């Protein structure tokens, strides 16, 4: 039985992680945390997802529980995740990170923590999106040079970072496959007299509206034809199940920074 703790347990992803763990007979949620000011502090974890009481309540941090836990799953915000990584290092526990929106400096800090503990970091835990990354590499190698490449993403109105971590992951997969660095070719916004599109650029467009769970398209357009590769998530359970799969995979791993591609053996 894998014993997990969930940081951000009352959030959109936190609740889906609780449900995904509930459906898994090899996984038990030992603890869940929320921000100190949350009205969910002290609420039974079962009540959060309308099931029977678990006799475990939402805590304001994971300090007390960490020694009984195998892996922590964290879908919160960048600074909270970094604070939890420090805790994990102290208690020698692995972490599955779902949070997106890290700065380059914060990503370097995650790499440093991963020298001491095993960490999975993925902008998207859906199996379909990780397969999409592979398809994009292939498309970039075959038609990337002669195509104009654009990435379009859409998410719900509450999302705070843009472009999405998944869109950036798609950009990295395409740029790397073509021997480029995303930072050198990315165009994140266009406004006014922008001039013509340059050949090498990868453009990003972002939509924020309603309750869209997550939609991503990569467009490879030449004169006379274009290919669009699209993934649409319609339920957050797909991310939650993937994160649980990553936690099970991580349990006996050595320290290191792993991706969902590693988890899936892609
Ligand atoms: P959310 O706002 O619904 O949930 C985040 C939760 O973290 C909130 O309930 C918040 O109160 C809680 N929180 C804040 N401070 C905390 C603290 N100190 N300790 C514990 N909990 C704290 O957001 P969400 O939609 O669940 O997304 C969370 C993150 O996961 C975002 O960065 C989002 O982009 C990312 N995300 C990643 C994937 C993926 O597959 N990698 C999928 C969906 C969302």
mmCIF file of C-alpha atoms and ligand atoms in Angstrom, residues 8 10-13 33-35 75-76 80 98-100 122-125 159 161 239, ligand 1:
data_model
loop_
_atom_site.group_PDB
_atom_site.id
_atom_site.type_symbol
_atom_site.label_atom_id
_atom_site.label_comp_id
_atom_site.label_asym_id
_atom_site.label_seq_id
_atom_site.Cartn_x
_atom_site.Cartn_y
_atom_site.Cartn_z
ATOM 1 C CA UNK A 8 -3.478 21.714 -1.745
ATOM 2 C CA UNK A 10 -9.112 21.161 -1.176
ATOM 3 C CA UNK A 11 -8.129 22.659 -4.554
ATOM 4 C CA UNK A 12 -9.515 21.594 -7.932
ATOM 5 C CA UNK A 13 -6.712 19.071 -8.420
ATOM 6 C CA UNK A 33 -2.808 20.218 3.656
ATOM 7 C CA UNK A 34 -4.283 23.600 2.770
ATOM 8 C CA UNK A 35 -3.238 27.224 3.209
ATOM 9 C CA UNK A 75 -0.572 20.748 -6.895
ATOM 10 C CA UNK A 76 -0.442 24.194 -5.246
ATOM 11 C CA UNK A 80 4.346 26.578 -1.651
ATOM 12 C CA UNK A 98 1.963 19.106 -10.514
ATOM 13 C CA UNK A 99 2.289 22.846 -9.907
ATOM 14 C CA UNK A 100 3.128 24.932 -12.987
ATOM 15 C CA UNK A 122 5.543 17.299 -15.261
ATOM 16 C CA UNK A 123 3.543 20.186 -16.692
ATOM 17 C CA UNK A 124 0.818 17.683 -17.517
ATOM 18 C CA UNK A 125 0.155 14.236 -16.006
ATOM 19 C CA UNK A 159 -5.794 29.740 -14.254
ATOM 20 C CA UNK A 161 -0.073 31.359 -15.336
ATOM 21 C CA UNK A 239 -4.257 14.448 -14.444
HETATM 22 P P1 LIG B 1 -6.474 25.470 -7.092
HETATM 23 O O1 LIG B 1 -6.280 26.916 -6.819
HETATM 24 O O2 LIG B 1 -7.866 24.956 -7.242
HETATM 25 O O3 LIG B 1 -5.743 24.593 -5.960
HETATM 26 C C1 LIG B 1 -4.542 24.953 -5.316
HETATM 27 C C2 LIG B 1 -4.782 24.724 -3.838
HETATM 28 O O4 LIG B 1 -3.555 24.939 -3.118
HETATM 29 C C3 LIG B 1 -5.820 25.719 -3.259
HETATM 30 O O5 LIG B 1 -6.855 25.007 -2.617
HETATM 31 C C4 LIG B 1 -4.995 26.543 -2.289
HETATM 32 O O6 LIG B 1 -5.745 26.969 -1.144
HETATM 33 C C5 LIG B 1 -3.923 25.524 -1.885
HETATM 34 N N1 LIG B 1 -2.804 26.134 -1.172
HETATM 35 C C6 LIG B 1 -2.338 27.418 -1.238
HETATM 36 N N2 LIG B 1 -1.344 27.615 -0.348
HETATM 37 C C7 LIG B 1 -1.161 26.428 0.285
HETATM 38 C C8 LIG B 1 -0.286 25.992 1.315
HETATM 39 N N3 LIG B 1 0.618 26.825 1.877
HETATM 40 N N4 LIG B 1 -0.361 24.687 1.730
HETATM 41 C C9 LIG B 1 -1.272 23.836 1.189
HETATM 42 N N5 LIG B 1 -2.152 24.216 0.217
HETATM 43 C C10 LIG B 1 -2.089 25.484 -0.238
HETATM 44 O O7 LIG B 1 -5.617 25.155 -8.408
HETATM 45 P P2 LIG B 1 -5.629 23.855 -9.308
HETATM 46 O O8 LIG B 1 -6.457 24.084 -10.522
HETATM 47 O O9 LIG B 1 -5.856 22.634 -8.465
HETATM 48 O O10 LIG B 1 -4.108 23.877 -9.816
HETATM 49 C C11 LIG B 1 -3.019 23.877 -8.919
HETATM 50 C C12 LIG B 1 -1.712 23.871 -9.707
HETATM 51 O O11 LIG B 1 -1.619 22.660 -10.478
HETATM 52 C C13 LIG B 1 -1.592 25.019 -10.718
HETATM 53 O O12 LIG B 1 -0.234 25.399 -10.790
HETATM 54 C C14 LIG B 1 -2.023 24.364 -12.027
HETATM 55 O O13 LIG B 1 -1.495 24.994 -13.169
HETATM 56 C C15 LIG B 1 -1.431 22.998 -11.847
HETATM 57 N N6 LIG B 1 -2.030 21.933 -12.666
HETATM 58 C C16 LIG B 1 -1.169 21.010 -13.159
HETATM 59 C C17 LIG B 1 -1.647 19.929 -13.864
HETATM 60 C C18 LIG B 1 -0.660 18.890 -14.336
HETATM 61 O O14 LIG B 1 -1.085 17.879 -14.923
HETATM 62 N N7 LIG B 1 0.635 19.068 -14.058
HETATM 63 C C19 LIG B 1 -3.025 19.781 -14.074
HETATM 64 C C20 LIG B 1 -3.896 20.744 -13.527
HETATM 65 C C21 LIG B 1 -3.390 21.812 -12.808
#
